[in-house]
PDB file of C-alpha atoms in Angstrom:
ATOM      1  CA  UNK A   1      88.739-116.359 181.614  1.00  0.00           C
ATOM      2  CA  UNK A   2      87.453-119.955 181.733  1.00  0.00           C
ATOM      3  CA  UNK A   3      85.642-120.703 184.961  1.00  0.00           C
ATOM      4  CA  UNK A   4      85.875-124.055 186.639  1.00  0.00           C
ATOM      5  CA  UNK A   5      82.848-126.266 185.887  1.00  0.00           C
ATOM      6  CA  UNK A   6      82.536-127.055 189.604  1.00  0.00           C
ATOM      7  CA  UNK A   7      82.354-124.091 192.013  1.00  0.00           C
ATOM      8  CA  UNK A   8      84.633-124.349 195.012  1.00  0.00           C
ATOM      9  CA  UNK A   9      81.871-124.123 197.595  1.00  0.00           C
ATOM     10  CA  UNK A  10      79.325-126.319 199.370  1.00  0.00           C
ATOM     11  CA  UNK A  11      78.412-128.215 196.238  1.00  0.00           C
ATOM     12  CA  UNK A  12      76.393-130.958 197.884  1.00  0.00           C
ATOM     13  CA  UNK A  13      73.789-128.345 198.844  1.00  0.00           C
ATOM     14  CA  UNK A  14      73.948-126.375 195.593  1.00  0.00           C
ATOM     15  CA  UNK A  15      71.288-128.546 193.855  1.00  0.00           C
ATOM     16  CA  UNK A  16      73.110-128.396 190.537  1.00  0.00           C
ATOM     17  CA  UNK A  17      72.761-132.122 189.808  1.00  0.00           C
ATOM     18  CA  UNK A  18      76.454-132.803 190.437  1.00  0.00           C
ATOM     19  CA  UNK A  19      77.935-135.174 192.999  1.00  0.00           C
ATOM     20  CA  UNK A  20      81.634-134.381 193.009  1.00  0.00           C
ATOM     21  CA  UNK A  21      84.387-135.726 195.203  1.00  0.00           C
ATOM     22  CA  UNK A  22      84.932-133.114 197.923  1.00  0.00           C
ATOM     23  CA  UNK A  23      88.096-133.129 200.029  1.00  0.00           C
ATOM     24  CA  UNK A  24      88.564-131.405 203.364  1.00  0.00           C
ATOM     25  CA  UNK A  25      91.206-131.355 206.104  1.00  0.00           C
ATOM     26  CA  UNK A  26      89.931-131.941 209.623  1.00  0.00           C
ATOM     27  CA  UNK A  27      91.573-131.596 213.028  1.00  0.00           C
ATOM     28  CA  UNK A  28      92.655-134.650 215.088  1.00  0.00           C
ATOM     29  CA  UNK A  29      89.190-134.679 216.694  1.00  0.00           C
ATOM     30  CA  UNK A  30      87.854-135.833 213.307  1.00  0.00           C
ATOM     31  CA  UNK A  31      85.142-133.173 213.255  1.00  0.00           C
ATOM     32  CA  UNK A  32      86.523-129.631 213.089  1.00  0.00           C
ATOM     33  CA  UNK A  33      87.499-128.476 209.606  1.00  0.00           C
ATOM     34  CA  UNK A  34      90.842-126.723 209.297  1.00  0.00           C
ATOM     35  CA  UNK A  35      89.733-124.934 206.111  1.00  0.00           C
ATOM     36  CA  UNK A  36      87.458-121.891 205.830  1.00  0.00           C
ATOM     37  CA  UNK A  37      83.768-122.644 205.350  1.00  0.00           C
ATOM     38  CA  UNK A  38      83.734-121.502 201.722  1.00  0.00           C
ATOM     39  CA  UNK A  39      86.903-123.380 200.701  1.00  0.00           C
ATOM     40  CA  UNK A  40      86.753-127.070 199.899  1.00  0.00           C
ATOM     41  CA  UNK A  41      88.799-128.913 197.290  1.00  0.00           C
ATOM     42  CA  UNK A  42      87.004-130.872 194.593  1.00  0.00           C
ATOM     43  CA  UNK A  43      88.305-133.144 191.889  1.00  0.00           C
ATOM     44  CA  UNK A  44      88.202-131.390 188.529  1.00  0.00           C
ATOM     45  CA  UNK A  45      86.813-134.574 186.947  1.00  0.00           C
ATOM     46  CA  UNK A  46      84.972-137.325 188.802  1.00  0.00           C
ATOM     47  CA  UNK A  47      86.863-140.643 188.939  1.00  0.00           C
ATOM     48  CA  UNK A  48      86.540-143.203 186.161  1.00  0.00           C
ATOM     49  CA  UNK A  49      86.551-145.993 188.711  1.00  0.00           C
ATOM     50  CA  UNK A  50      86.585-146.384 192.503  1.00  0.00           C
ATOM     51  CA  UNK A  51      87.700-149.460 194.380  1.00  0.00           C
ATOM     52  CA  UNK A  52      87.062-150.237 198.045  1.00  0.00           C
ATOM     53  CA  UNK A  53      89.027-153.005 199.749  1.00  0.00           C
ATOM     54  CA  UNK A  54      87.672-154.657 202.909  1.00  0.00           C
ATOM     55  CA  UNK A  55      89.405-157.582 204.609  1.00  0.00           C
ATOM     56  CA  UNK A  56      88.842-159.678 207.738  1.00  0.00           C
ATOM     57  CA  UNK A  57      91.799-160.579 209.915  1.00  0.00           C
ATOM     58  CA  UNK A  58      91.806-164.208 210.984  1.00  0.00           C
ATOM     59  CA  UNK A  59      94.338-166.860 211.846  1.00  0.00           C
ATOM     60  CA  UNK A  60      94.167-170.652 211.813  1.00  0.00           C
ATOM     61  CA  UNK A  61      96.410-172.508 214.277  1.00  0.00           C
ATOM     62  CA  UNK A  62      96.850-176.278 214.666  1.00  0.00           C
ATOM     63  CA  UNK A  63      96.580-177.580 218.238  1.00  0.00           C
ATOM     64  CA  UNK A  64      96.597-181.017 219.895  1.00  0.00           C
ATOM     65  CA  UNK A  65      92.805-181.012 219.945  1.00  0.00           C
ATOM     66  CA  UNK A  66      92.361-179.784 216.378  1.00  0.00           C
ATOM     67  CA  UNK A  67      92.433-176.623 214.337  1.00  0.00           C
ATOM     68  CA  UNK A  68      91.552-173.361 216.082  1.00  0.00           C
ATOM     69  CA  UNK A  69      90.498-170.342 214.064  1.00  0.00           C
ATOM     70  CA  UNK A  70      90.836-166.847 215.542  1.00  0.00           C
ATOM     71  CA  UNK A  71      89.030-163.749 214.248  1.00  0.00           C
ATOM     72  CA  UNK A  72      90.578-160.355 214.964  1.00  0.00           C
ATOM     73  CA  UNK A  73      88.060-158.046 213.329  1.00  0.00           C
ATOM     74  CA  UNK A  74      88.496-155.928 210.235  1.00  0.00           C
ATOM     75  CA  UNK A  75      91.841-155.319 208.569  1.00  0.00           C
ATOM     76  CA  UNK A  76      92.952-151.950 207.195  1.00  0.00           C
ATOM     77  CA  UNK A  77      90.477-150.558 204.673  1.00  0.00           C
ATOM     78  CA  UNK A  78      91.795-148.939 201.518  1.00  0.00           C
ATOM     79  CA  UNK A  79      90.170-146.775 198.871  1.00  0.00           C
ATOM     80  CA  UNK A  80      91.620-146.395 195.388  1.00  0.00           C
ATOM     81  CA  UNK A  81      90.423-144.166 192.593  1.00  0.00           C
ATOM     82  CA  UNK A  82      91.528-143.306 189.093  1.00  0.00           C
ATOM     83  CA  UNK A  83      90.579-140.046 187.447  1.00  0.00           C
ATOM     84  CA  UNK A  84      91.441-137.936 184.443  1.00  0.00           C
ATOM     85  CA  UNK A  85      92.960-134.504 184.823  1.00  0.00           C
ATOM     86  CA  UNK A  86      90.473-133.122 182.305  1.00  0.00           C
ATOM     87  CA  UNK A  87      91.354-131.295 179.110  1.00  0.00           C
ATOM     88  CA  UNK A  88      94.062-128.621 179.135  1.00  0.00           C
ATOM     89  CA  UNK A  89      92.246-125.609 177.643  1.00  0.00           C
ATOM     90  CA  UNK A  90      93.617-122.059 177.524  1.00  0.00           C
ATOM     91  CA  UNK A  91      91.651-118.898 176.771  1.00  0.00           C
ATOM     92  CA  UNK A  92      91.923-117.756 173.122  1.00  0.00           C
ATOM     93  CA  UNK A  93      94.108-120.741 172.135  1.00  0.00           C
ATOM     94  CA  UNK A  94      91.961-123.764 173.023  1.00  0.00           C
ATOM     95  CA  UNK A  95      93.370-127.220 173.690  1.00  0.00           C
ATOM     96  CA  UNK A  96      97.059-127.393 174.522  1.00  0.00           C
ATOM     97  CA  UNK A  97      99.362-130.389 174.727  1.00  0.00           C
ATOM     98  CA  UNK A  98     102.552-128.338 174.952  1.00  0.00           C
ATOM     99  CA  UNK A  99     104.757-129.005 177.971  1.00  0.00           C
ATOM    100  CA  UNK A 100     107.412-126.310 177.377  1.00  0.00           C
ATOM    101  CA  UNK A 101     107.801-122.864 175.854  1.00  0.00           C
ATOM    102  CA  UNK A 102     106.490-122.459 172.310  1.00  0.00           C
ATOM    103  CA  UNK A 103     108.054-120.312 169.617  1.00  0.00           C
ATOM    104  CA  UNK A 104     107.409-119.688 165.962  1.00  0.00           C
ATOM    105  CA  UNK A 105     110.096-118.731 163.460  1.00  0.00           C
ATOM    106  CA  UNK A 106     109.614-115.435 161.671  1.00  0.00           C
ATOM    107  CA  UNK A 107     111.867-113.756 159.118  1.00  0.00           C
ATOM    108  CA  UNK A 108     112.253-109.975 159.287  1.00  0.00           C
ATOM    109  CA  UNK A 109     113.416-108.309 156.079  1.00  0.00           C
ATOM    110  CA  UNK A 110     115.752-105.383 156.365  1.00  0.00           C
ATOM    111  CA  UNK A 111     117.786-107.026 159.091  1.00  0.00           C
ATOM    112  CA  UNK A 112     119.804-109.366 156.880  1.00  0.00           C
ATOM    113  CA  UNK A 113     116.826-111.743 156.873  1.00  0.00           C
ATOM    114  CA  UNK A 114     117.543-112.755 160.453  1.00  0.00           C
ATOM    115  CA  UNK A 115     115.177-115.468 161.720  1.00  0.00           C
ATOM    116  CA  UNK A 116     114.118-115.097 165.344  1.00  0.00           C
ATOM    117  CA  UNK A 117     111.848-117.114 167.637  1.00  0.00           C
ATOM    118  CA  UNK A 118     108.793-115.402 169.121  1.00  0.00           C
ATOM    119  CA  UNK A 119     107.027-116.970 172.061  1.00  0.00           C
ATOM    120  CA  UNK A 120     103.315-117.534 171.479  1.00  0.00           C
ATOM    121  CA  UNK A 121     102.545-119.178 174.845  1.00  0.00           C
ATOM    122  CA  UNK A 122      99.960-121.913 175.056  1.00  0.00           C
ATOM    123  CA  UNK A 123     101.488-124.435 177.468  1.00  0.00           C
ATOM    124  CA  UNK A 124      99.203-126.661 179.473  1.00  0.00           C
ATOM    125  CA  UNK A 125     100.583-125.269 182.725  1.00  0.00           C
ATOM    126  CA  UNK A 126      98.584-122.063 182.162  1.00  0.00           C
ATOM    127  CA  UNK A 127      95.223-123.825 182.458  1.00  0.00           C
ATOM    128  CA  UNK A 128      92.672-124.259 185.218  1.00  0.00           C
ATOM    129  CA  UNK A 129      92.993-128.009 184.780  1.00  0.00           C
ATOM    130  CA  UNK A 130      96.696-127.946 185.665  1.00  0.00           C
ATOM    131  CA  UNK A 131      95.995-125.698 188.664  1.00  0.00           C
ATOM    132  CA  UNK A 132      93.464-128.262 189.909  1.00  0.00           C
ATOM    133  CA  UNK A 133      96.052-130.993 189.480  1.00  0.00           C
ATOM    134  CA  UNK A 134      98.562-129.011 191.566  1.00  0.00           C
ATOM    135  CA  UNK A 135      95.887-128.615 194.258  1.00  0.00           C
ATOM    136  CA  UNK A 136      95.371-132.360 194.644  1.00  0.00           C
ATOM    137  CA  UNK A 137      99.137-132.918 194.526  1.00  0.00           C
ATOM    138  CA  UNK A 138      99.634-130.409 197.365  1.00  0.00           C
ATOM    139  CA  UNK A 139      96.857-132.101 199.339  1.00  0.00           C
ATOM    140  CA  UNK A 140      98.657-135.431 198.924  1.00  0.00           C
ATOM    141  CA  UNK A 141     102.034-134.016 200.016  1.00  0.00           C
ATOM    142  CA  UNK A 142     100.627-132.314 203.131  1.00  0.00           C
ATOM    143  CA  UNK A 143      98.404-135.338 203.896  1.00  0.00           C
ATOM    144  CA  UNK A 144      96.456-133.488 206.569  1.00  0.00           C
ATOM    145  CA  UNK A 145      99.501-131.957 208.280  1.00  0.00           C
ATOM    146  CA  UNK A 146      99.861-128.280 209.190  1.00  0.00           C
ATOM    147  CA  UNK A 147     103.370-126.803 209.235  1.00  0.00           C
ATOM    148  CA  UNK A 148     104.930-123.733 210.792  1.00  0.00           C
ATOM    149  CA  UNK A 149     107.239-121.313 208.978  1.00  0.00           C
ATOM    150  CA  UNK A 150     110.263-123.531 209.589  1.00  0.00           C
ATOM    151  CA  UNK A 151     108.615-126.583 208.059  1.00  0.00           C
ATOM    152  CA  UNK A 152     107.959-128.428 211.315  1.00  0.00           C
ATOM    153  CA  UNK A 153     104.664-130.246 211.779  1.00  0.00           C
ATOM    154  CA  UNK A 154     102.598-128.477 214.413  1.00  0.00           C
ATOM    155  CA  UNK A 155      99.364-130.410 213.891  1.00  0.00           C
ATOM    156  CA  UNK A 156      98.551-133.690 212.168  1.00  0.00           C
ATOM    157  CA  UNK A 157      95.034-133.628 210.822  1.00  0.00           C
ATOM    158  CA  UNK A 158      93.136-136.071 208.643  1.00  0.00           C
ATOM    159  CA  UNK A 159      91.871-136.110 205.092  1.00  0.00           C
ATOM    160  CA  UNK A 160      88.087-136.106 204.786  1.00  0.00           C
ATOM    161  CA  UNK A 161      86.487-137.198 201.530  1.00  0.00           C
ATOM    162  CA  UNK A 162      82.765-136.827 200.756  1.00  0.00           C
ATOM    163  CA  UNK A 163      80.935-138.427 197.838  1.00  0.00           C
ATOM    164  CA  UNK A 164      77.374-139.584 197.210  1.00  0.00           C
ATOM    165  CA  UNK A 165      76.317-139.614 200.852  1.00  0.00           C
ATOM    166  CA  UNK A 166      79.482-141.333 202.060  1.00  0.00           C
ATOM    167  CA  UNK A 167      82.205-139.785 204.222  1.00  0.00           C
ATOM    168  CA  UNK A 168      85.673-141.270 204.599  1.00  0.00           C
ATOM    169  CA  UNK A 169      88.490-140.214 206.948  1.00  0.00           C
ATOM    170  CA  UNK A 170      92.100-141.246 206.563  1.00  0.00           C
ATOM    171  CA  UNK A 171      95.412-140.500 204.888  1.00  0.00           C
ATOM    172  CA  UNK A 172      96.833-140.837 201.401  1.00  0.00           C
ATOM    173  CA  UNK A 173      99.098-143.780 200.676  1.00  0.00           C
ATOM    174  CA  UNK A 174     100.084-143.368 197.031  1.00  0.00           C
ATOM    175  CA  UNK A 175      99.815-140.914 194.145  1.00  0.00           C
ATOM    176  CA  UNK A 176     100.750-141.710 190.549  1.00  0.00           C
ATOM    177  CA  UNK A 177     100.411-139.891 187.236  1.00  0.00           C
ATOM    178  CA  UNK A 178     100.231-141.505 183.790  1.00  0.00           C
ATOM    179  CA  UNK A 179     101.085-139.116 180.961  1.00  0.00           C
ATOM    180  CA  UNK A 180     100.305-141.022 177.755  1.00  0.00           C
ATOM    181  CA  UNK A 181     101.209-139.758 174.283  1.00  0.00           C
ATOM    182  CA  UNK A 182      97.971-141.269 172.966  1.00  0.00           C
ATOM    183  CA  UNK A 183      95.981-138.717 174.998  1.00  0.00           C
ATOM    184  CA  UNK A 184      98.154-135.574 174.824  1.00  0.00           C
ATOM    185  CA  UNK A 185      95.507-133.151 176.097  1.00  0.00           C
ATOM    186  CA  UNK A 186      95.098-134.779 179.530  1.00  0.00           C
ATOM    187  CA  UNK A 187      96.683-137.318 181.852  1.00  0.00           C
ATOM    188  CA  UNK A 188      95.446-139.837 184.394  1.00  0.00           C
ATOM    189  CA  UNK A 189      95.894-139.648 188.158  1.00  0.00           C
ATOM    190  CA  UNK A 190      95.636-142.602 190.538  1.00  0.00           C
ATOM    191  CA  UNK A 191      95.203-142.155 194.298  1.00  0.00           C
ATOM    192  CA  UNK A 192      94.895-144.539 197.212  1.00  0.00           C
ATOM    193  CA  UNK A 193      93.910-143.822 200.817  1.00  0.00           C
ATOM    194  CA  UNK A 194      94.000-145.842 203.997  1.00  0.00           C
ATOM    195  CA  UNK A 195      90.665-145.320 205.695  1.00  0.00           C
ATOM    196  CA  UNK A 196      90.471-144.830 209.440  1.00  0.00           C
ATOM    197  CA  UNK A 197      86.684-144.718 209.593  1.00  0.00           C
ATOM    198  CA  UNK A 198      83.686-144.105 207.369  1.00  0.00           C
ATOM    199  CA  UNK A 199      79.967-143.505 207.566  1.00  0.00           C
ATOM    200  CA  UNK A 200      77.200-143.388 205.008  1.00  0.00           C
ATOM    201  CA  UNK A 201      73.938-141.500 204.832  1.00  0.00           C
ATOM    202  CA  UNK A 202      70.837-143.341 203.643  1.00  0.00           C
ATOM    203  CA  UNK A 203      68.614-141.516 201.178  1.00  0.00           C
ATOM    204  CA  UNK A 204      64.916-142.327 201.568  1.00  0.00           C
ATOM    205  CA  UNK A 205      61.725-140.762 200.310  1.00  0.00           C
ATOM    206  CA  UNK A 206      59.514-139.392 203.054  1.00  0.00           C
ATOM    207  CA  UNK A 207      56.067-141.032 203.096  1.00  0.00           C
ATOM    208  CA  UNK A 208      53.101-138.906 202.145  1.00  0.00           C
ATOM    209  CA  UNK A 209      49.720-139.130 203.853  1.00  0.00           C
ATOM    210  CA  UNK A 210      50.828-142.104 205.855  1.00  0.00           C
ATOM    211  CA  UNK A 211      51.878-144.210 202.814  1.00  0.00           C
TER     212      UNK A 211
END
């Protein structure tokens, strides 16, 4: 069995030299996590690029006495990231780019040389990487909502994302997958979120002996 390179626990405090993207689902109060303490979702591969978009809302209006400019504060903040799924690797078979069932033709003598197909497995869906992709896809579809057995929304939470001392709260806006034949052993995923609020921790070195 191939273990995930990033354990699904409190990684920020694990001191393993890794700063992954950690996703959580919080209640409407913006504080209480709706997931167990030892379950947090991480990206299998850190993003290749991250883009933050900040805008100021303002309006310029002509009047009899001249132009008047109004400022309405900050506009909606968005966060976009692009990441790779990682390599599709299966135990005992290695890298796999196969998207469907695989068979190999074998001829059995004694049975009128009948050629039959024997499945040898090896599709990329049987990999940890694909499981991680399905996790982030499910997180996007639920988008912080909790449903009852009939599919009705009983609670609308928020997505919490933690990375490198920053914490962002909001909801997903878009999710796209690029499956390119030039890179058959992985694909790219693009996500965007509308941010409701954010805060950042500042890392400083404590002074020693008063200096």
